[in-house]
PDB file of C-alpha atoms and ligand atoms in Angstrom:
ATOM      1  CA  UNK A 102     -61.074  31.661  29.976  1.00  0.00           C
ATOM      2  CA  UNK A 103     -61.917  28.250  28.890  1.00  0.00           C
ATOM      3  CA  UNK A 104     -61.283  27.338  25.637  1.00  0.00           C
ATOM      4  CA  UNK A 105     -64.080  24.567  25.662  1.00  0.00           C
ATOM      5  CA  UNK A 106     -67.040  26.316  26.593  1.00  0.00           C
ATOM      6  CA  UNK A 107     -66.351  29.002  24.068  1.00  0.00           C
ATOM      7  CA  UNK A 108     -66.811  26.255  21.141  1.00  0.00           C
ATOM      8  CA  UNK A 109     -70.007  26.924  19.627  1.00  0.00           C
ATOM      9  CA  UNK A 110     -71.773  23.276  18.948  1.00  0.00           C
ATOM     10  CA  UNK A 111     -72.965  23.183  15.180  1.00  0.00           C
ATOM     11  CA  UNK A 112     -75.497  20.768  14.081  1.00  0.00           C
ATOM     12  CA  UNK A 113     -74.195  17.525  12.787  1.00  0.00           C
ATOM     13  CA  UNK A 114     -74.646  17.007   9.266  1.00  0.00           C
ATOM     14  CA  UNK A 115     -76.077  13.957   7.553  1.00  0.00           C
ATOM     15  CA  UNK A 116     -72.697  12.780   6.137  1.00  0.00           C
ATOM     16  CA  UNK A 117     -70.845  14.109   9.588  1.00  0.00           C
ATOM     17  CA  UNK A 118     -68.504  11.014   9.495  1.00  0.00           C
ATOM     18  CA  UNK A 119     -67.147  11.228   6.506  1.00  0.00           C
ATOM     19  CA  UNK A 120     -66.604  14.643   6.243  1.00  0.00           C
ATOM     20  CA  UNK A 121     -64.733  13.890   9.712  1.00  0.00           C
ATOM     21  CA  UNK A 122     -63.256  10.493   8.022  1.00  0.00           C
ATOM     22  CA  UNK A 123     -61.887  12.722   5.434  1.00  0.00           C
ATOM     23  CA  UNK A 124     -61.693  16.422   6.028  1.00  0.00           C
ATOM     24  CA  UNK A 125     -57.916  17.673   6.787  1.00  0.00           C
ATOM     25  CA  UNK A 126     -57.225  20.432   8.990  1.00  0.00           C
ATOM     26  CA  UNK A 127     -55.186  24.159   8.602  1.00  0.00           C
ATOM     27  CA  UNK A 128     -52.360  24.892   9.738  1.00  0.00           C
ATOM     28  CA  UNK A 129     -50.777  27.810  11.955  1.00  0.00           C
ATOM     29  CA  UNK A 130     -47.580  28.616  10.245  1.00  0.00           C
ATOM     30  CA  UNK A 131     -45.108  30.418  12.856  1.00  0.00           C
ATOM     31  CA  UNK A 132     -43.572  33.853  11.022  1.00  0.00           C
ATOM     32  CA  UNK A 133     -40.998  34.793  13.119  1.00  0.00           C
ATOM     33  CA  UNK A 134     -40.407  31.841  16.030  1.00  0.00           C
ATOM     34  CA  UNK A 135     -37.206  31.659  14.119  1.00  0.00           C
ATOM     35  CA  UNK A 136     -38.283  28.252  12.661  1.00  0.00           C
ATOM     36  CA  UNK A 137     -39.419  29.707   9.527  1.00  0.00           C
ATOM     37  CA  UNK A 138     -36.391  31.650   7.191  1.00  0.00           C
ATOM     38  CA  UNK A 139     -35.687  34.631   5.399  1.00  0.00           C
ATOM     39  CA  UNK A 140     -34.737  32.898   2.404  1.00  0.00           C
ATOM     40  CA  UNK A 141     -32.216  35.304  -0.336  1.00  0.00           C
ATOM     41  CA  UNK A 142     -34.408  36.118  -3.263  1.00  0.00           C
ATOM     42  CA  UNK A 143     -31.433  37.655  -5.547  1.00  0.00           C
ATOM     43  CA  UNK A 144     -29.140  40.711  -4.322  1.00  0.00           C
ATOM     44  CA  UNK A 145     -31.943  42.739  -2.531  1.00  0.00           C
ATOM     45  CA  UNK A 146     -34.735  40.660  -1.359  1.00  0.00           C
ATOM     46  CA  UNK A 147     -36.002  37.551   0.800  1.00  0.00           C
ATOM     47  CA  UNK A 148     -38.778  35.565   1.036  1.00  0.00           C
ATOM     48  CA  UNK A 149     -40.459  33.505   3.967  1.00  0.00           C
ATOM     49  CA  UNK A 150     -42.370  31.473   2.414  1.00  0.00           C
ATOM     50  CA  UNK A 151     -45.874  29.954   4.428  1.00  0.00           C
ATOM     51  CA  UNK A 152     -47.513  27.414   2.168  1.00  0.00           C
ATOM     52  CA  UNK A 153     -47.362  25.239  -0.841  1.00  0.00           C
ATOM     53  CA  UNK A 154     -50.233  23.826  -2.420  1.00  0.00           C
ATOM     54  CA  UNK A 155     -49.086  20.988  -5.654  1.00  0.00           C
ATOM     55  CA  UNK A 156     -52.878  21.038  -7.056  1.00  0.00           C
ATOM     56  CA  UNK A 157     -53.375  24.505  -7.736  1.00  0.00           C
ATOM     57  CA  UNK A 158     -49.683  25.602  -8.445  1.00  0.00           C
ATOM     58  CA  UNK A 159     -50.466  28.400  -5.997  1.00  0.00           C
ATOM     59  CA  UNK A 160     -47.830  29.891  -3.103  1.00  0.00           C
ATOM     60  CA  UNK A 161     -48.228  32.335  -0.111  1.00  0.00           C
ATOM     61  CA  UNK A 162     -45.234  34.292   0.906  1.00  0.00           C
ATOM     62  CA  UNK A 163     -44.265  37.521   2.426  1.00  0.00           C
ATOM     63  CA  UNK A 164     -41.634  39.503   0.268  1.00  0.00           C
ATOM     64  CA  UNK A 165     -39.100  41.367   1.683  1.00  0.00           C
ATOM     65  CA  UNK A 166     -37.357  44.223  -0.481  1.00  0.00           C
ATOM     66  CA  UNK A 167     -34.640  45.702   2.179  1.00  0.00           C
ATOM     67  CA  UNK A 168     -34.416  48.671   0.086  1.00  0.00           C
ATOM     68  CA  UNK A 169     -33.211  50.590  -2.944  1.00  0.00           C
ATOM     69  CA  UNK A 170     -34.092  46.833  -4.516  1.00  0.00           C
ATOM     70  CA  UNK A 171     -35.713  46.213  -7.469  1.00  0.00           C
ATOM     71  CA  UNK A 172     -37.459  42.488  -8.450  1.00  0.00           C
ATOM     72  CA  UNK A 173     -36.239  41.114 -12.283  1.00  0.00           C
ATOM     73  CA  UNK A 174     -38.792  42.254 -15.333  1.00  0.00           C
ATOM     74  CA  UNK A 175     -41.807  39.227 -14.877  1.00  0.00           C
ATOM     75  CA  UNK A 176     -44.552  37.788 -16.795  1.00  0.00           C
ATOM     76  CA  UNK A 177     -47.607  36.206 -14.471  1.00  0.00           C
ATOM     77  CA  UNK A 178     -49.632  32.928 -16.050  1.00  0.00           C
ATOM     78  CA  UNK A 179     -52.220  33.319 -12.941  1.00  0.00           C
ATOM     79  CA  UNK A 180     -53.645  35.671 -10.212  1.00  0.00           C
ATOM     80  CA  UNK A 181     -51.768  37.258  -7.490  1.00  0.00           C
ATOM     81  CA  UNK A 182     -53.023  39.391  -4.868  1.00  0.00           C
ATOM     82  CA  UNK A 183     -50.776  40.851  -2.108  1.00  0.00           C
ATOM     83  CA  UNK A 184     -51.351  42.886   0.909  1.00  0.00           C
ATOM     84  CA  UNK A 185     -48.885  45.856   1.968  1.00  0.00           C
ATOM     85  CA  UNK A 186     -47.116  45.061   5.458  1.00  0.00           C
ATOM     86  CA  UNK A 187     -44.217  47.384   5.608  1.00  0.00           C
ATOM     87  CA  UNK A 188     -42.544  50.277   3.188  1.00  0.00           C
ATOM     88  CA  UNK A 189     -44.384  50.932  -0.193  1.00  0.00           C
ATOM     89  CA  UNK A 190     -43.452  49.160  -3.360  1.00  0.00           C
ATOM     90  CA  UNK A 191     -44.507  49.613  -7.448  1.00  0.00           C
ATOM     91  CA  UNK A 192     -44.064  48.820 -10.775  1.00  0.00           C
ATOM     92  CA  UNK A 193     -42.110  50.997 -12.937  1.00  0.00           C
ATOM     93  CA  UNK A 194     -45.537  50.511 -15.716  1.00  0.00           C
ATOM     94  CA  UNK A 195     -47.745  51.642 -13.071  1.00  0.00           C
ATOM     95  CA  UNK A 196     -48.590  55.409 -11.790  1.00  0.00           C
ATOM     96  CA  UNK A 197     -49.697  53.447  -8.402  1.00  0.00           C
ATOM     97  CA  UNK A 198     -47.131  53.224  -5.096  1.00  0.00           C
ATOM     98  CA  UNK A 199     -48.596  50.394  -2.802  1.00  0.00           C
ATOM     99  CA  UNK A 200     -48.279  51.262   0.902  1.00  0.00           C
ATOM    100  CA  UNK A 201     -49.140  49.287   4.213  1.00  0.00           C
ATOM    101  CA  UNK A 202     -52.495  48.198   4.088  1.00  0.00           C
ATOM    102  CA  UNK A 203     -53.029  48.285   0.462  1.00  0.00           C
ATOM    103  CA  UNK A 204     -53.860  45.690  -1.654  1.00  0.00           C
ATOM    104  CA  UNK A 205     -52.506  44.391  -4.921  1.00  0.00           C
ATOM    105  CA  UNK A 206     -53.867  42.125  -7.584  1.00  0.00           C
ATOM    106  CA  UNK A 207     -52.377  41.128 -10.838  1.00  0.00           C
ATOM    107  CA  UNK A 208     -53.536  39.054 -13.629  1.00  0.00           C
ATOM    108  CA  UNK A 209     -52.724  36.790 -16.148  1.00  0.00           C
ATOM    109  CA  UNK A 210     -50.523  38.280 -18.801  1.00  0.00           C
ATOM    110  CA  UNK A 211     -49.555  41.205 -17.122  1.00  0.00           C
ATOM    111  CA  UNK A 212     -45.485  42.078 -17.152  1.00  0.00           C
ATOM    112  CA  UNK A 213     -43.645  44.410 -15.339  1.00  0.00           C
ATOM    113  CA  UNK A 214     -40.983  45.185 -13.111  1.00  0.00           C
ATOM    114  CA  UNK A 215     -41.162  45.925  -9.364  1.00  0.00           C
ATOM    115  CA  UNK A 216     -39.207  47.993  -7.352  1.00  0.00           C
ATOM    116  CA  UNK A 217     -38.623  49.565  -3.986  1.00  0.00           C
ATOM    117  CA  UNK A 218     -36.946  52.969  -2.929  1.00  0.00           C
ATOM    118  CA  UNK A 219     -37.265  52.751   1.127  1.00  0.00           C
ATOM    119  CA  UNK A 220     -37.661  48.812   1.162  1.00  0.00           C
ATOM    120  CA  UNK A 221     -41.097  46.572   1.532  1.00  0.00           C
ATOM    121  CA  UNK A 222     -42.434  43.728   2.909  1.00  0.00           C
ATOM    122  CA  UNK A 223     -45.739  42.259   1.339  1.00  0.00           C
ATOM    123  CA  UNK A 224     -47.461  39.109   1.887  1.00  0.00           C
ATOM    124  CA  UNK A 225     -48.666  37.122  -1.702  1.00  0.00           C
ATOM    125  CA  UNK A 226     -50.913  35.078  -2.820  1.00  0.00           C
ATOM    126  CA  UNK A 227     -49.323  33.751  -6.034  1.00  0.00           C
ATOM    127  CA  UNK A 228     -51.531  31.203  -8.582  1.00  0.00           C
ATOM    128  CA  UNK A 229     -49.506  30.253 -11.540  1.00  0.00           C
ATOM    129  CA  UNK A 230     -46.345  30.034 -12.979  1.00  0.00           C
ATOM    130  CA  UNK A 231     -44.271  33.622 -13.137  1.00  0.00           C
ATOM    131  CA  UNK A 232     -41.558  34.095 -16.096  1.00  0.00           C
ATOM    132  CA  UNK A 233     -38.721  36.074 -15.289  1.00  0.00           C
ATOM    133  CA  UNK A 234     -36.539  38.116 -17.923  1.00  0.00           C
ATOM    134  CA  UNK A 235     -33.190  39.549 -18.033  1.00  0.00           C
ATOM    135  CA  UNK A 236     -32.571  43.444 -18.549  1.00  0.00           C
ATOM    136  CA  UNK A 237     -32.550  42.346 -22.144  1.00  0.00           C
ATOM    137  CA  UNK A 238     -35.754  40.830 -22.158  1.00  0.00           C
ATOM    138  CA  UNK A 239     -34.431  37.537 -22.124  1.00  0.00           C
ATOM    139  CA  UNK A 240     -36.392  34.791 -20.616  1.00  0.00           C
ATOM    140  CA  UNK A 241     -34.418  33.618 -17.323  1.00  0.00           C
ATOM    141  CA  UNK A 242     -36.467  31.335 -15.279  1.00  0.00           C
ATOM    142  CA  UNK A 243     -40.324  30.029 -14.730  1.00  0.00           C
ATOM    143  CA  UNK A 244     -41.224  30.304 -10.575  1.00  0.00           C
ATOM    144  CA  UNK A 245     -44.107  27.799 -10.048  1.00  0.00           C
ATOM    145  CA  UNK A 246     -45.072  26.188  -7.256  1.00  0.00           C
ATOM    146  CA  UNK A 247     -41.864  23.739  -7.621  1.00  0.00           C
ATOM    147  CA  UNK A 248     -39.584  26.766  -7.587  1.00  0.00           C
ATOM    148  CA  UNK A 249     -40.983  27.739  -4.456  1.00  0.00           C
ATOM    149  CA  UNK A 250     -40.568  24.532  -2.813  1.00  0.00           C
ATOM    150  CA  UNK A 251     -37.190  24.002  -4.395  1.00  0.00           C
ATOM    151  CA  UNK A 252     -36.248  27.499  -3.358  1.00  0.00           C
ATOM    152  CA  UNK A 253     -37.486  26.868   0.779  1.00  0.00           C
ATOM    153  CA  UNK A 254     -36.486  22.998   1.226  1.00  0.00           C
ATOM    154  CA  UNK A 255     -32.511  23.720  -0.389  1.00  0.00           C
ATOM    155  CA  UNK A 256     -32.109  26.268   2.069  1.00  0.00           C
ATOM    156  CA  UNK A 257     -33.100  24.317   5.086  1.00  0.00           C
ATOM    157  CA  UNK A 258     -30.900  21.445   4.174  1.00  0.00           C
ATOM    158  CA  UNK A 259     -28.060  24.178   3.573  1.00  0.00           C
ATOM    159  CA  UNK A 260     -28.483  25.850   6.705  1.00  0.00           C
ATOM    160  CA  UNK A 261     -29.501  22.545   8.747  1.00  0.00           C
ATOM    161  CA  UNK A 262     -33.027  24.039   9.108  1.00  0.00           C
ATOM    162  CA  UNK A 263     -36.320  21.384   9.776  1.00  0.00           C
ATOM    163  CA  UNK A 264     -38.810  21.253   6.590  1.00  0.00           C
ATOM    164  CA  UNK A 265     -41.973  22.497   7.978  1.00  0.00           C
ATOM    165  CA  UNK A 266     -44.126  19.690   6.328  1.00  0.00           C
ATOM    166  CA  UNK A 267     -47.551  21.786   7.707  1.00  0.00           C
ATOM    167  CA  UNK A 268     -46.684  24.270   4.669  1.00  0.00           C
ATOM    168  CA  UNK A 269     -47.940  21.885   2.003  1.00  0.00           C
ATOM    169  CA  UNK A 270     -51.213  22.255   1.312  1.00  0.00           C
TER     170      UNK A 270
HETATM  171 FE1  FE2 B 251     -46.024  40.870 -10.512  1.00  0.00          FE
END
């Protein structure tokens, strides 16, 4: 099939050129060429992490919980939403288990813990800053969009991986 004669021509609009001069394209963001890492998220997860946008302090990323894991007590600043790939997931404050295909959105103030009995993997849209606690309820860390990027471009230079610059937004 040719690619070309599929494109459907749209009229041109009166300020074509400079939405041309200025407009930047997507990306495609390979998940599992093996250019793009698992990176360790504490004792019983990873993330692969897909994009990065600096203006919005916003993050997508798939979560993987290999099982029998549970994610430190947090506190979200912005929206997330998440979609269910794999396994089923919750929050010990919820009645709710999340299972492939469902979706997921939490909002701005809400705390709570998640965990995972047969493991999960979950893609996320994360806006915001999230504050992590201790078992004590002792504030450990803030995970904003910096703590993303930190967490991705470190372990590339560890491991002698390329940055994949497409990921910032
Ligand atoms: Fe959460």
């Amino acid at each position: 099939m040719n690619r070309v004669d599929n494109i459907t021509r749209l009229p041109e609009e009166a300020y074509e050129d400079t939405i041309r001069k200025f407009a930047r394209e997507g990306a495609h963001i390979p998940g599992d060429d093996g250019t793009n890492p698992w990176v360790p998220f504490g004792d019983a997860a990873s993330i692969k992490h897909f994009c990065f946008d600096v203006r919005t302090n916003s993050v997508a990323n798939i979560l993987w919980v290999k099982g029998g894991g549970r994610i430190g007590t947090h506190k979200h600043r912005g929206v997330v939403s998440a979609i269910t790939l794999e396994g089923s997931w919750a929050y010990y404050e919820y009645d709710w288990v999340a299972r492939p295909g469902d979706f997921v959105y939490e909002l701005p103030g809400a705390a709570h813990t998640l965990y995972s009995d047969e493991g999960m993997k979950a893609l996320f849209w994360i806006n915001g800053p999230i504050e992590f606690y201790d078992d004590n309820g002792k504030f450990d860390f803030t995970a904003d969009v910096f703590w993303f990027i930190d967490h991705y471009t470190k372990y590339c230079e560890e491991k002698g991986l390329p940055i994949n610059r497409e990921m910032f937004i």
